[in-house]
PDB file of C-alpha atoms in Angstrom:
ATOM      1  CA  UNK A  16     -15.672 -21.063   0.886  1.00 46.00           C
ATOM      2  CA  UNK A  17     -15.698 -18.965   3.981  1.00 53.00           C
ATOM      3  CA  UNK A  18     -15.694 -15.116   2.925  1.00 58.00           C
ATOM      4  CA  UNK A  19     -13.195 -13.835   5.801  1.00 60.00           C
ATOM      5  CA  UNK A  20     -10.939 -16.994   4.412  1.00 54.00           C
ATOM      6  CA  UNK A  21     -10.883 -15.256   0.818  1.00 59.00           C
ATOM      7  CA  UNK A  22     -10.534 -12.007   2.395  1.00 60.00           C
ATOM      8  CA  UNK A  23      -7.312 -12.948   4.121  1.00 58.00           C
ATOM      9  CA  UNK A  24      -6.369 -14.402   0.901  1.00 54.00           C
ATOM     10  CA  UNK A  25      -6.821 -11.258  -0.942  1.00 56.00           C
ATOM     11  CA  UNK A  26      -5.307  -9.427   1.495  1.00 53.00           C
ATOM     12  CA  UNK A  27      -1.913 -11.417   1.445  1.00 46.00           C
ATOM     13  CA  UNK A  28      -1.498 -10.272  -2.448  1.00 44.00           C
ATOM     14  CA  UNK A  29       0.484  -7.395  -1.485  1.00 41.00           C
ATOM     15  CA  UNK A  30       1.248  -7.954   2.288  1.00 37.00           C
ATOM     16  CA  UNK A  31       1.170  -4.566   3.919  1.00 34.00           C
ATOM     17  CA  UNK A  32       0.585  -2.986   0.608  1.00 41.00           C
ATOM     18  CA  UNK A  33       0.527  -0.956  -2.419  1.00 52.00           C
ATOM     19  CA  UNK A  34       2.016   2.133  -0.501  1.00 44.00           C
ATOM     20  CA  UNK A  35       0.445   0.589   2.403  1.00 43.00           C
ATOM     21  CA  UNK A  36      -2.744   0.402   1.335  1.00 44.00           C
ATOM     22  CA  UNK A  37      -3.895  -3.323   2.396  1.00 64.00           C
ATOM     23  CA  UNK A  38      -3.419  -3.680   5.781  1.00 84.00           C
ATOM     24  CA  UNK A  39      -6.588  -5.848   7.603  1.00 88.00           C
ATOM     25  CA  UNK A  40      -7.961  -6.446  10.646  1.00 92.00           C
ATOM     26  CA  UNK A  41      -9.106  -9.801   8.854  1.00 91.00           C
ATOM     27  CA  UNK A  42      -6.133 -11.915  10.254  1.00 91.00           C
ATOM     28  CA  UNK A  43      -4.718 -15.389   9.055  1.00 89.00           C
ATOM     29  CA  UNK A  44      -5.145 -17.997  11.827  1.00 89.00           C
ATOM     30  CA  UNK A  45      -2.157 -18.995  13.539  1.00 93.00           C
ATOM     31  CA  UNK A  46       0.717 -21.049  12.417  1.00 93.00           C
ATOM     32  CA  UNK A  47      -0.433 -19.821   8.440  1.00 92.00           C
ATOM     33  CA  UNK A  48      -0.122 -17.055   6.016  1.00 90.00           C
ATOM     34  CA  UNK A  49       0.994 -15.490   2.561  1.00 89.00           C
ATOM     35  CA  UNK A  50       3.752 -15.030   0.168  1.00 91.00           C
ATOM     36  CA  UNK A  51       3.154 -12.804  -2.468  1.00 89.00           C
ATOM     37  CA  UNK A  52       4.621 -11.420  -5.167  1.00 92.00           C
ATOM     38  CA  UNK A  53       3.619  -7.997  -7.045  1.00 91.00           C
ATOM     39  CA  UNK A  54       4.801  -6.586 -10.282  1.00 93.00           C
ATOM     40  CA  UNK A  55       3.080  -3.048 -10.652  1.00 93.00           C
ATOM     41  CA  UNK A  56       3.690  -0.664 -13.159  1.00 93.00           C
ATOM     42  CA  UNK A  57       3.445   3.268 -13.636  1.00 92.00           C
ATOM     43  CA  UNK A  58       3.632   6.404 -15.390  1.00 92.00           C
ATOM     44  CA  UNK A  59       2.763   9.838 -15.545  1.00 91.00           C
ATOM     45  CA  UNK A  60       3.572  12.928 -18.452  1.00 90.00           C
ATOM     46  CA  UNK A  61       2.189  15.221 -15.617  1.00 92.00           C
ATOM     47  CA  UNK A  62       3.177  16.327 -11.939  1.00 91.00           C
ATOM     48  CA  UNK A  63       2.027  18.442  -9.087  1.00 93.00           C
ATOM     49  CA  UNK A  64       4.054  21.234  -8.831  1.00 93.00           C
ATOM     50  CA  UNK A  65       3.298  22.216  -5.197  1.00 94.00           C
ATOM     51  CA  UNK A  66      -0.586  22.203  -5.940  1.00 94.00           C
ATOM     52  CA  UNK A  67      -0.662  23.091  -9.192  1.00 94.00           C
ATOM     53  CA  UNK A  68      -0.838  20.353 -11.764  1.00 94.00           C
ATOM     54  CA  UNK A  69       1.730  20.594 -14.246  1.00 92.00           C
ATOM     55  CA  UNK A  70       3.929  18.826 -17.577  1.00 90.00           C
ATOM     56  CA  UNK A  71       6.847  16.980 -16.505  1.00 86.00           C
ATOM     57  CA  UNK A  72       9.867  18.766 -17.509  1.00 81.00           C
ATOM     58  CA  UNK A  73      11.068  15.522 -19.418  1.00 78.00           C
ATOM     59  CA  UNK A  74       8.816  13.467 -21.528  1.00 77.00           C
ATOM     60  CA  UNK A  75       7.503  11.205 -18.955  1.00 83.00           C
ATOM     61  CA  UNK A  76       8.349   9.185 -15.939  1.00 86.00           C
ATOM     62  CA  UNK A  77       7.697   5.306 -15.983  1.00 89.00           C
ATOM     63  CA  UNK A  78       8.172   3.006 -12.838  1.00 90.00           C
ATOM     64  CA  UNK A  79       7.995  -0.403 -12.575  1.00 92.00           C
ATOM     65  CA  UNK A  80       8.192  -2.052  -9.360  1.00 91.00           C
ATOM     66  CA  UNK A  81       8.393  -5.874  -7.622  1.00 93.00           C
ATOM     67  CA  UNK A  82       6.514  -6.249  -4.215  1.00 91.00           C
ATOM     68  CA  UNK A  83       7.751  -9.126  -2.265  1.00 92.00           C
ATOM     69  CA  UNK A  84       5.388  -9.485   0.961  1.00 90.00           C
ATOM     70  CA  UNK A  85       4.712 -11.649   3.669  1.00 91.00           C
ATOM     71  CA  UNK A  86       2.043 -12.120   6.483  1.00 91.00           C
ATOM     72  CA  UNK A  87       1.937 -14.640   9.090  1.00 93.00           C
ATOM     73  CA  UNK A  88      -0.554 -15.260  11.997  1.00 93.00           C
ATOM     74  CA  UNK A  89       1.303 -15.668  15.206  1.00 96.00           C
ATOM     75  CA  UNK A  90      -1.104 -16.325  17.576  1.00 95.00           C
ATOM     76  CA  UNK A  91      -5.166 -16.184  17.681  1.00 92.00           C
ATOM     77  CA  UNK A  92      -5.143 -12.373  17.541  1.00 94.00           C
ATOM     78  CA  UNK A  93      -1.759 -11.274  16.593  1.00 96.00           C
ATOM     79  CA  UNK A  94      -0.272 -11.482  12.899  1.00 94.00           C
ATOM     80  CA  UNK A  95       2.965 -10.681  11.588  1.00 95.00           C
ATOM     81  CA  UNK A  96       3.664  -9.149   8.038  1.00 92.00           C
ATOM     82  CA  UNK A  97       6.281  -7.984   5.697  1.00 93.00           C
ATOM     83  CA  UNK A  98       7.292  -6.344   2.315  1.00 92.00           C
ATOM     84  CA  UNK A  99      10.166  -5.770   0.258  1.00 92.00           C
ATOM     85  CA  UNK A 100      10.221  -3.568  -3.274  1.00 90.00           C
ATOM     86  CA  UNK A 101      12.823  -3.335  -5.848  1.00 91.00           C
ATOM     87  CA  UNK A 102      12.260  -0.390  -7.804  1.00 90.00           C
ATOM     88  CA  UNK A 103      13.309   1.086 -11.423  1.00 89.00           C
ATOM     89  CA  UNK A 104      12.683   4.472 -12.249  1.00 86.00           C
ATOM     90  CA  UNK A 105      13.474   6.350 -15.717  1.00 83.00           C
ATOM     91  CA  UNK A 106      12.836   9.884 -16.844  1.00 74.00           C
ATOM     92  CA  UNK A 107      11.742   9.161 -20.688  1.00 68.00           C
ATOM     93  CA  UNK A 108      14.543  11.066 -22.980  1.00 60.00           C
ATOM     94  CA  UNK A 109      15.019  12.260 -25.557  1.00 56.00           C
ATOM     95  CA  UNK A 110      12.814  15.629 -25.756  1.00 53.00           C
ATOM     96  CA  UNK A 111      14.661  16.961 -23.677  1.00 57.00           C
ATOM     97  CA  UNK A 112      16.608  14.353 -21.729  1.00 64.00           C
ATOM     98  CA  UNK A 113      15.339  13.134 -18.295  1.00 65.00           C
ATOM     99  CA  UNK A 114      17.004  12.955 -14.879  1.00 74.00           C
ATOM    100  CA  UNK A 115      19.579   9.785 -14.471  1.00 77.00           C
ATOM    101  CA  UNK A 116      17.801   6.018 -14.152  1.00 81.00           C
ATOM    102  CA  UNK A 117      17.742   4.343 -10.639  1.00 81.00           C
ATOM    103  CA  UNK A 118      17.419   0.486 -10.268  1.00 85.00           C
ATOM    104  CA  UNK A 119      17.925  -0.485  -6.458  1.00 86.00           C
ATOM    105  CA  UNK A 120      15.567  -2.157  -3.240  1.00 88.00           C
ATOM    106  CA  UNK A 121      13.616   0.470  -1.490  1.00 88.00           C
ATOM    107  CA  UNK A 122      12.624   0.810   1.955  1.00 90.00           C
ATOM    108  CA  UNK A 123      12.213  -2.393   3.673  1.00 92.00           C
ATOM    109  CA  UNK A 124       8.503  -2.457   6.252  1.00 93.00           C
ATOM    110  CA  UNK A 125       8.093  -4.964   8.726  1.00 94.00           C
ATOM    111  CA  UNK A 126       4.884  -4.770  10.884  1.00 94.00           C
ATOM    112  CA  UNK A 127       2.534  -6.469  13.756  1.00 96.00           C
ATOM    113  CA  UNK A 128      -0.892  -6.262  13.671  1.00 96.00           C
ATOM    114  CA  UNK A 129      -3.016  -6.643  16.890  1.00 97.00           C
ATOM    115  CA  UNK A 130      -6.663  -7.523  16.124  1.00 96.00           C
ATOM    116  CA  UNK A 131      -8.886  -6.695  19.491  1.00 96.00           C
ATOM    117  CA  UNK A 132     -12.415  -6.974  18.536  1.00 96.00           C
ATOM    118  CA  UNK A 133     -13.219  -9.802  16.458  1.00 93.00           C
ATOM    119  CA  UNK A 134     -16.709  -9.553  14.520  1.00 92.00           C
ATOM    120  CA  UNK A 135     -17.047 -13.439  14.359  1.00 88.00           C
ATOM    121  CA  UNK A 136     -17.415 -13.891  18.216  1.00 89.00           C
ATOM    122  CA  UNK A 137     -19.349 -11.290  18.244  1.00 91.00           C
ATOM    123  CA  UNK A 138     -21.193 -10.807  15.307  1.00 89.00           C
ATOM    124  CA  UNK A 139     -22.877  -7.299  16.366  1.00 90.00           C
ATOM    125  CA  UNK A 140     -19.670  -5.376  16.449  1.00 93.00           C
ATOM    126  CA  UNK A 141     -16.953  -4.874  13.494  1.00 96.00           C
ATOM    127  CA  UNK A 142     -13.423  -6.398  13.522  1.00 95.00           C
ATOM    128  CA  UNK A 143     -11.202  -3.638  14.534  1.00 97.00           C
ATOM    129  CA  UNK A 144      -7.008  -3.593  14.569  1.00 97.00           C
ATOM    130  CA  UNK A 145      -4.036  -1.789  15.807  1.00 98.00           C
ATOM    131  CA  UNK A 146      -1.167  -2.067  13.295  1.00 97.00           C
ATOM    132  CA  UNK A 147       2.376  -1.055  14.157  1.00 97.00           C
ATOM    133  CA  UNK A 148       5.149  -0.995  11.564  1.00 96.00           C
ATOM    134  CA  UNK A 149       8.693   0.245  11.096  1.00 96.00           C
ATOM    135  CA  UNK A 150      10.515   1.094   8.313  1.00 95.00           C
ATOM    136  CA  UNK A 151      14.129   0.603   7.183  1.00 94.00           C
ATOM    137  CA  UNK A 152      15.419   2.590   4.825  1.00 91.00           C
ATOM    138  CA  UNK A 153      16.918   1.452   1.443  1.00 85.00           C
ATOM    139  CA  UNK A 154      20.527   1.445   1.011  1.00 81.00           C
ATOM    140  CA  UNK A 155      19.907   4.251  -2.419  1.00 79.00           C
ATOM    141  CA  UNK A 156      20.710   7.672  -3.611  1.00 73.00           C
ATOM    142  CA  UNK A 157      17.551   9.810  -2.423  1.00 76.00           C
ATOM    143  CA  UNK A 158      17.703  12.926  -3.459  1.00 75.00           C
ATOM    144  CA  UNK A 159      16.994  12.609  -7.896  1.00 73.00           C
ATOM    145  CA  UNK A 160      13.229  13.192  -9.373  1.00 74.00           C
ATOM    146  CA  UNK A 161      14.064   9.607  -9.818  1.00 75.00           C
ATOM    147  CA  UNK A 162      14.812   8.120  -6.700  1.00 80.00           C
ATOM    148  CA  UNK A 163      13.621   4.746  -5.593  1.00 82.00           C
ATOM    149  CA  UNK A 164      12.636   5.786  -2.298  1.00 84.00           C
ATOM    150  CA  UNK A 165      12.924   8.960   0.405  1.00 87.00           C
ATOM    151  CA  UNK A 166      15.889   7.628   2.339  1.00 88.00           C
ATOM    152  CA  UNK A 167      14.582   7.686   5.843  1.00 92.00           C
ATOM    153  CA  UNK A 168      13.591   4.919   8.513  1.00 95.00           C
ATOM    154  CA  UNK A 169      10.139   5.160  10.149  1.00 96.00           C
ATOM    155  CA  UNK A 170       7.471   4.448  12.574  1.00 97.00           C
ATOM    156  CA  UNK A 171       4.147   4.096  12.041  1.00 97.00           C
ATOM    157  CA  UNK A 172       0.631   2.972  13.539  1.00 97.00           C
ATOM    158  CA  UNK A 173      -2.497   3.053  12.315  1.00 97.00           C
ATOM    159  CA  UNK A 174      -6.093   2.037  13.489  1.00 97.00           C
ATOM    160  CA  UNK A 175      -8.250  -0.252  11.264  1.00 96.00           C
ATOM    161  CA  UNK A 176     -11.847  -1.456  11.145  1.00 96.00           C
ATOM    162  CA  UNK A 177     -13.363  -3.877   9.052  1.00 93.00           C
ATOM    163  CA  UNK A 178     -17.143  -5.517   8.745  1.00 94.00           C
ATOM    164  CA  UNK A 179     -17.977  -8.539   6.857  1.00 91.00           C
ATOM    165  CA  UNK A 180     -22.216  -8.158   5.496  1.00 91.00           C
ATOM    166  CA  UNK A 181     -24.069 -10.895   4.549  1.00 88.00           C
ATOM    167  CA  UNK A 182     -21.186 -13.659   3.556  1.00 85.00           C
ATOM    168  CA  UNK A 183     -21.445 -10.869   0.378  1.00 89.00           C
ATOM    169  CA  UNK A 184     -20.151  -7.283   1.108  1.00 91.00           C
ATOM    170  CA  UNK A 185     -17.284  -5.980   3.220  1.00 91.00           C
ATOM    171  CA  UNK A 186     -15.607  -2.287   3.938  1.00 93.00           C
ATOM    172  CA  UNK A 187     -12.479  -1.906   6.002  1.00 92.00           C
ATOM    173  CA  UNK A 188     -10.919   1.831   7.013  1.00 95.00           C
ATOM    174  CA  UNK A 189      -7.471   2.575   8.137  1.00 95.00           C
ATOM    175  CA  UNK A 190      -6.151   6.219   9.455  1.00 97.00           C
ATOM    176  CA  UNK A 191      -2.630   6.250  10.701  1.00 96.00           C
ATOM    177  CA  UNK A 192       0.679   8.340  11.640  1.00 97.00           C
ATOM    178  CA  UNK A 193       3.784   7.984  10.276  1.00 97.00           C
ATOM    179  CA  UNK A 194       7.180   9.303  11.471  1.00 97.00           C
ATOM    180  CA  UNK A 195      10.007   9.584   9.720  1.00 96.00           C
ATOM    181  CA  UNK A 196      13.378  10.524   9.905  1.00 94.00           C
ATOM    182  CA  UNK A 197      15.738  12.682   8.335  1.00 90.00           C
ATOM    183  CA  UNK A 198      13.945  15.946   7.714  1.00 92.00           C
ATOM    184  CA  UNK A 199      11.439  13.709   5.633  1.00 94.00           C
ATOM    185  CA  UNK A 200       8.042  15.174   6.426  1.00 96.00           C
ATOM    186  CA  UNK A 201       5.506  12.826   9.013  1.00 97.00           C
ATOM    187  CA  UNK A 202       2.492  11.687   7.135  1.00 97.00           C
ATOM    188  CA  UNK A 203      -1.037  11.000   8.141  1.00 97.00           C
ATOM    189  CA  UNK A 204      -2.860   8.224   5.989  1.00 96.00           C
ATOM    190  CA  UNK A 205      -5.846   7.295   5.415  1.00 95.00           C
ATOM    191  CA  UNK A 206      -7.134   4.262   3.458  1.00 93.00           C
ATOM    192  CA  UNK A 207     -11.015   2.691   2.548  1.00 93.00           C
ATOM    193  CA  UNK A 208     -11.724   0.264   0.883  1.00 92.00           C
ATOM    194  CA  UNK A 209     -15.163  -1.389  -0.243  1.00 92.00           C
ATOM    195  CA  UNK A 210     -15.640  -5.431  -1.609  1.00 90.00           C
ATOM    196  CA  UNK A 211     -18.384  -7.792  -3.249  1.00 92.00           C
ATOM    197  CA  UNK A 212     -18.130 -11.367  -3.390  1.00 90.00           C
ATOM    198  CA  UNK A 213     -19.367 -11.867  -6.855  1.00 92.00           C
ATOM    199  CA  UNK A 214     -18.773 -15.903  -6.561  1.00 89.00           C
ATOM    200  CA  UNK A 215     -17.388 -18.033  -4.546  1.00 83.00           C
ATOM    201  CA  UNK A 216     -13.786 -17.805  -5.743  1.00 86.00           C
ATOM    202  CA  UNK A 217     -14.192 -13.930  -7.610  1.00 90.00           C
ATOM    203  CA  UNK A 218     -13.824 -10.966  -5.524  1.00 90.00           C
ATOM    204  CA  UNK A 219     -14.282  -7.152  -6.525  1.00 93.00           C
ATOM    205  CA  UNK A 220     -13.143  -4.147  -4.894  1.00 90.00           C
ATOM    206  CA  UNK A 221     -12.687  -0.244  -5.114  1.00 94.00           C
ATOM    207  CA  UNK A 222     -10.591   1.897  -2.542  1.00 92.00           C
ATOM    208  CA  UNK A 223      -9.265   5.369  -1.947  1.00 94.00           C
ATOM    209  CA  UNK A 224      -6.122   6.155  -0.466  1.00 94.00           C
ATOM    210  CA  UNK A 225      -5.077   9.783   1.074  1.00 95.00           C
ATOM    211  CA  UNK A 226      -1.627  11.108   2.241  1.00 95.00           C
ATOM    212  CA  UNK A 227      -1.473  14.332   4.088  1.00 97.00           C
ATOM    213  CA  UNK A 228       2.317  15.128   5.067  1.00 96.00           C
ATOM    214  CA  UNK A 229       3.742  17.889   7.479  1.00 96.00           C
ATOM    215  CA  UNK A 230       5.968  20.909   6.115  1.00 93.00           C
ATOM    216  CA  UNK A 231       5.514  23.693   3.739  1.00 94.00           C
ATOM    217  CA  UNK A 232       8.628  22.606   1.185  1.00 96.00           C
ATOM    218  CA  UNK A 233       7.551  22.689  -2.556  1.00 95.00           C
ATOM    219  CA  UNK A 234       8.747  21.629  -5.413  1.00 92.00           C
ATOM    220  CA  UNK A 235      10.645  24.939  -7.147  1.00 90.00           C
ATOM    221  CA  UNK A 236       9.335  26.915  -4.070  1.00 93.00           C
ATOM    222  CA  UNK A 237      11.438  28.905  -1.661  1.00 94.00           C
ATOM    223  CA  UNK A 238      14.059  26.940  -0.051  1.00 94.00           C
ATOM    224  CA  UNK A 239      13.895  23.898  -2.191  1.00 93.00           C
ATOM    225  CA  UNK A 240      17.134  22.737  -3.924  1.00 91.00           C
ATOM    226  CA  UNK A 241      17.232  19.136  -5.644  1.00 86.00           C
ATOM    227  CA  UNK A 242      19.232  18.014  -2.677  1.00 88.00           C
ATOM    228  CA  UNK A 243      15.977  18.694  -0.823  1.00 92.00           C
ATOM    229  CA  UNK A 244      13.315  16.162  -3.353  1.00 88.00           C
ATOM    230  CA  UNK A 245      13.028  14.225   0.171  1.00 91.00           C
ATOM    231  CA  UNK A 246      11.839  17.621   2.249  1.00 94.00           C
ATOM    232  CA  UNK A 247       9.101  18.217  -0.046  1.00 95.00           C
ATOM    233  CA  UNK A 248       5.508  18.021   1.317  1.00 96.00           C
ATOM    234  CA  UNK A 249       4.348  14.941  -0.761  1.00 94.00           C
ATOM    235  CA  UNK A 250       0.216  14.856  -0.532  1.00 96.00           C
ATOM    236  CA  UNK A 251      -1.541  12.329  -2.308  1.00 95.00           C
ATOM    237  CA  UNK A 252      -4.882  11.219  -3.360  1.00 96.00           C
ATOM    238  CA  UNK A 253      -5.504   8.101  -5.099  1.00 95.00           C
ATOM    239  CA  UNK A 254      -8.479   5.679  -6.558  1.00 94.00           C
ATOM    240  CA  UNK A 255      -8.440   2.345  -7.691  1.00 93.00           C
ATOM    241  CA  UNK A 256     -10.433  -0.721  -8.600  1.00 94.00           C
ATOM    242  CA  UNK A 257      -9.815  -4.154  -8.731  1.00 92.00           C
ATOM    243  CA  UNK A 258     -10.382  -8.082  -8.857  1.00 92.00           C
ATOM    244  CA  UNK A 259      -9.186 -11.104  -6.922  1.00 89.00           C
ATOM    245  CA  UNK A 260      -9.503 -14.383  -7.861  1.00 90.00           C
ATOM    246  CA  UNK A 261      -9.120 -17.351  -5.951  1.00 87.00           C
ATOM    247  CA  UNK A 262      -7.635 -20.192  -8.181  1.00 87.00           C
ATOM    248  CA  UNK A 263      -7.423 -22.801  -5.771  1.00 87.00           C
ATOM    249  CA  UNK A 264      -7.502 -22.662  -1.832  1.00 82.00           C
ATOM    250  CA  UNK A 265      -4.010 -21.536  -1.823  1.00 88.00           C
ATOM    251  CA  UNK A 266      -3.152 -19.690  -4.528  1.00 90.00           C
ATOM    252  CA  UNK A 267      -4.663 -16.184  -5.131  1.00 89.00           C
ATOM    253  CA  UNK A 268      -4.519 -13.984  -8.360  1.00 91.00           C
ATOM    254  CA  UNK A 269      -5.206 -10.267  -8.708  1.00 90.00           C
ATOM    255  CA  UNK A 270      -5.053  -7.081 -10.912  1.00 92.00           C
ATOM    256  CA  UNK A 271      -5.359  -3.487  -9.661  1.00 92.00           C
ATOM    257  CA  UNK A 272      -6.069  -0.284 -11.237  1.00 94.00           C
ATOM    258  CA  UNK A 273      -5.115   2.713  -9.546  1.00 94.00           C
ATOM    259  CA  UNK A 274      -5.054   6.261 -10.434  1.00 94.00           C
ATOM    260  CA  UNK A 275      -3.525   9.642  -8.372  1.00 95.00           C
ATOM    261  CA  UNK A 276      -6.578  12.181  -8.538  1.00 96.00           C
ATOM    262  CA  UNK A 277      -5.035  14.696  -6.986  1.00 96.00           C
ATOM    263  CA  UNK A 278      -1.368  15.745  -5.052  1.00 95.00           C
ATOM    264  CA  UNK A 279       1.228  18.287  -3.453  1.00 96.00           C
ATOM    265  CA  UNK A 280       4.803  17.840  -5.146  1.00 94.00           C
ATOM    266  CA  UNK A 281       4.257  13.908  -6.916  1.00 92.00           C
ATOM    267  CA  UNK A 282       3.822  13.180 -10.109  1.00 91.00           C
ATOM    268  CA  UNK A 283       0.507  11.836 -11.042  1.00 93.00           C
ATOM    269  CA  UNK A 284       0.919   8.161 -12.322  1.00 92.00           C
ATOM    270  CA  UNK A 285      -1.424   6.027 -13.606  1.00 94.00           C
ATOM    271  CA  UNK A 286      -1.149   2.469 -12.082  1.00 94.00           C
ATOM    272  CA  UNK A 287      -1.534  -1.443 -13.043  1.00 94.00           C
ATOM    273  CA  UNK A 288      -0.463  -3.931 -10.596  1.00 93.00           C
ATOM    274  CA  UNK A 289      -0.920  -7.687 -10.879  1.00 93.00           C
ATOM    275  CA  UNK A 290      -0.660 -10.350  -7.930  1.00 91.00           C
ATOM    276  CA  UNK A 291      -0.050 -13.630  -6.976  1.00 92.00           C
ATOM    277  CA  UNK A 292      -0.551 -15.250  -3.646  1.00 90.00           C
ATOM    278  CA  UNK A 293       0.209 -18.473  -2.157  1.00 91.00           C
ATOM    279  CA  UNK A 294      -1.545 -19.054   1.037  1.00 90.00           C
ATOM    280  CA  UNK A 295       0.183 -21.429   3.796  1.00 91.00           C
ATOM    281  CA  UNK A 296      -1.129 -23.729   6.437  1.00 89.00           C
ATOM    282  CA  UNK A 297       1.772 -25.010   9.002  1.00 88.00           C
ATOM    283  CA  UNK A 298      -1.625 -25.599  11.718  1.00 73.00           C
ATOM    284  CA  UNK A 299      -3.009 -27.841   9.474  1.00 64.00           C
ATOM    285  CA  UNK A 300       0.400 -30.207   8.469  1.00 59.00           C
ATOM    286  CA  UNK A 301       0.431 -30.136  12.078  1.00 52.00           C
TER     287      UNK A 301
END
């Protein structure tokens, strides 16, 4: 089985991502794609307080979260993607009691991804990508410990290079802007990501993800009011590790580990995520 083919595969698991982490300038061909469907799961007893790591005031904070994602090639160099997360969130009570639950969709991202250097038809340079997204925001209360999302549409694009080595070993990078509205700070973010085709249907990966954001607001510093949660400067740093295994030609399963390292005003969760993807072939049924 082709290695870019189970890349694309892999890819499709969670669309334009785990906090838009997977992006790719591995591309399905045109006229097919992914669905996939995420259920990832986290929770932290700790926060960053500003920079300095701290208890939650509350017992914990647990998240669990569906990913509904798409991708879709559109033409030879051009591909299409697009995600959808409903999110609960709960401050663990009783000692002492936590903010108020939220259940509710987040933000809504919709992307295009414009692949301009193709390593396969010309095997001496990488594959690299321009990927430009928007974001709608949720229709959700955004302004609790506990909300489901920041509350503010935004733009982003990002840059992102990938090389396949030896049918065996890949590594893909991604650095990108992010604008957002609504006083929410603009981000920077940065993503890596390293793979090794163990066999010819198991794939293994680790990956780093960084978030630098704009602003000076902190969490309990001067200025900042709960009303403000979406203000804050939200860094983050986060590593994870994972597998991908492809079932059958068109259906994909994965499981993720990730874990937040380090942070600016987030708490830092630990993370599972499991996958599912169905890859799609409209070229081939004609």
């Amino acid at each position: 089985m082709n290695i870019k083919y189970l890349f694309v595969i892999s890819f499709g698991a969670f669309g334009a991502g785990f906090a838009a982490a997977d992006s790719s300038p591995w591309l399905p061909i045109p006229k097919s794609g992914t669905l996939g469907l995420s259920y990832v799961s986290e929770d932290a007893e700790t926060f960053y307080r500003g920079e300095e790591n701290r208890d939650l005031p509350f017992a914990g904070l647990e998240q669990q979260s569906i990913y509904l994602s798409a991708s879709y090639g559109l033409i030879d160099h051009i591909a299409l993607d697009l995600q959808a997360v409903h999110v609960s969130v709960s401050g663990d009570a009783p000692s002492p009691p936590g903010p108020p639950d939220a259940d509710g969709w987040s933000d809504v991202r919709f992307g295009a991804t414009w692949r301009f250097l193709d390593e396969y038809a010309n095997p001496s340079v990488p594959s690299m990508a321009l990927r430009f997204g928007y974001t709608f925001a949720g229709d959700y209360t955004s302004t609790l410990p506990t909300s489901v999302g920041d509350g503010a549409d935004a733009i982003e694009a990002s840059f992102l290079l990938g090389k396949i080595f030896d049918n065996r070993f890949a590594f893909l990078a991604e650095v990108g802007y992010r604008n957002r509205s609504d006083d929410v700070p603009n981000e920077i973010f940065i993503n890596a990501k390293a793979f090794v085709l163990v066999t010819e249907r198991l794939i293994l990966n680790a990956q780093m993800h960084q978030t630098r954001a704009s602003g000076n607001l902190d969490i309990g510093g001067p200025g900042f009011s709960p009303a403000r949660f979406p203000e804050t400067t939200e860094d983050i740093e986060r590593f994870g590790i994972g597998a991908e295994l492809n079932a059958t030609p068109a259906l994909g399963l994965g499981l993720h580990w990730f874990k937040v390292t380090d942070g600016r005003n987030t708490a830092e969760f630990d993370t599972i995520a499991a996958t599912i993807t169905y890859h799609f072939d409209l070229f081939g049924a004609g």
